[in-house]
Amino acid sequence: MQTLNITGKLSEEDYAFLREDNLPNLQELNLRKADIQIIPKKAFYEWNFEYGFFKTGRIILPESLTSVEDSAFYDSMTKVELT
């Protein structure tokens, strides 16, 4: 499994980088230890993992998360795991 573990804070540019499919082999985005209180609006908008012909993968949300803004995961084809 191709996993990206993120710690620290994410900027708007970081979310944009992730949405632009710059990591085609990524199957898991682990934000468990990231310093994120709010998932911003459209952060993972239309965000999908490509694996063969199937869409798969997961995002592990951070322990520090307190809220998710409008449409943060709109039309995303991925599993979201709460911690």
Short mmCIF file of C-alpha atoms in Angstrom, two decimals:
data_model
loop_
_atom_site.label_atom_id
_atom_site.label_comp_id
_atom_site.label_asym_id
_atom_site.label_seq_id
_atom_site.Cartn_x
_atom_site.Cartn_y
_atom_site.Cartn_z
CA MET A 1 0.00 0.00 0.00
CA GLN A 2 1.26 3.47 -0.90
CA THR A 3 0.70 5.67 2.17
CA LEU A 4 1.41 9.33 2.76
CA ASN A 5 1.67 10.25 6.45
CA ILE A 6 1.25 13.96 7.11
CA THR A 7 2.13 15.76 10.33
CA GLY A 8 1.92 19.48 10.99
CA LYS A 9 -0.46 21.92 9.29
CA LEU A 10 -1.81 21.88 5.74
CA SER A 11 -2.12 25.09 3.74
CA GLU A 12 -4.57 25.79 0.90
CA GLU A 13 -1.70 25.04 -1.50
CA ASP A 14 -1.24 21.60 0.11
CA TYR A 15 -4.91 20.71 -0.43
CA ALA A 16 -4.66 21.94 -4.04
CA PHE A 17 -1.56 19.79 -4.60
CA LEU A 18 -3.39 16.71 -3.31
CA ARG A 19 -6.47 17.41 -5.48
CA GLU A 20 -4.38 17.75 -8.64
CA ASP A 21 -3.51 14.02 -8.68
CA ASN A 22 0.22 14.64 -8.21
CA LEU A 23 0.57 11.32 -6.36
CA PRO A 24 -0.93 8.73 -8.74
CA ASN A 25 0.15 5.69 -6.68
CA LEU A 26 -1.25 6.99 -3.41
CA GLN A 27 -3.76 4.63 -1.76
CA GLU A 28 -3.91 6.02 1.76
CA LEU A 29 -3.65 9.57 3.09
CA ASN A 30 -2.93 9.41 6.82
CA LEU A 31 -3.73 12.71 8.56
CA ARG A 32 -4.01 11.12 12.03
CA LYS A 33 -1.12 13.15 13.48
CA ALA A 34 -1.70 16.31 11.41
CA ASP A 35 -2.45 19.56 13.21
CA ILE A 36 -5.84 20.18 11.59
CA GLN A 37 -8.91 21.38 13.45
CA ILE A 38 -11.06 22.13 10.39
CA ILE A 39 -11.20 20.39 7.02
CA PRO A 40 -11.81 23.39 4.73
CA LYS A 41 -14.53 23.82 2.15
CA LYS A 42 -13.94 21.57 -0.90
CA ALA A 43 -10.62 20.31 0.53
CA PHE A 44 -11.06 16.90 -1.10
CA TYR A 45 -13.61 17.91 -3.73
CA GLU A 46 -13.85 15.22 -6.44
CA TRP A 47 -10.81 13.53 -4.92
CA ASN A 48 -10.34 9.92 -5.98
CA PHE A 49 -7.75 7.23 -5.69
CA GLU A 50 -7.10 5.42 -8.97
CA TYR A 51 -6.22 1.75 -8.71
CA GLY A 52 -6.60 -0.16 -11.94
CA PHE A 53 -10.18 0.31 -13.08
CA PHE A 54 -11.52 0.67 -9.55
CA LYS A 55 -11.58 3.67 -7.29
CA THR A 56 -10.28 2.76 -3.86
CA GLY A 57 -8.27 4.10 -0.94
CA ARG A 58 -8.88 5.95 2.29
CA ILE A 59 -8.25 9.12 4.21
CA ILE A 60 -7.58 8.84 7.93
CA LEU A 61 -8.75 12.03 9.62
CA PRO A 62 -6.74 13.69 12.39
CA GLU A 63 -7.36 13.29 16.10
CA SER A 64 -7.48 17.08 16.46
CA LEU A 65 -10.37 17.52 13.98
CA THR A 66 -13.35 19.49 15.32
CA SER A 67 -15.33 20.27 12.15
CA VAL A 68 -15.67 19.68 8.43
CA GLU A 69 -16.76 22.56 6.21
CA ASP A 70 -19.34 22.45 3.43
CA SER A 71 -18.63 20.12 0.49
CA ALA A 72 -15.23 19.08 1.88
CA PHE A 73 -15.64 15.58 0.45
CA TYR A 74 -18.17 16.34 -2.30
CA ASP A 75 -18.10 13.69 -5.04
CA SER A 76 -15.06 11.98 -3.52
CA MET A 77 -14.74 8.26 -4.12
CA THR A 78 -12.77 7.24 -1.05
CA LYS A 79 -13.28 5.83 2.42
CA VAL A 80 -12.96 8.24 5.31
CA GLU A 81 -11.83 6.94 8.69
CA LEU A 82 -12.49 8.87 11.89
CA THR A 83 -10.00 8.65 14.75
#
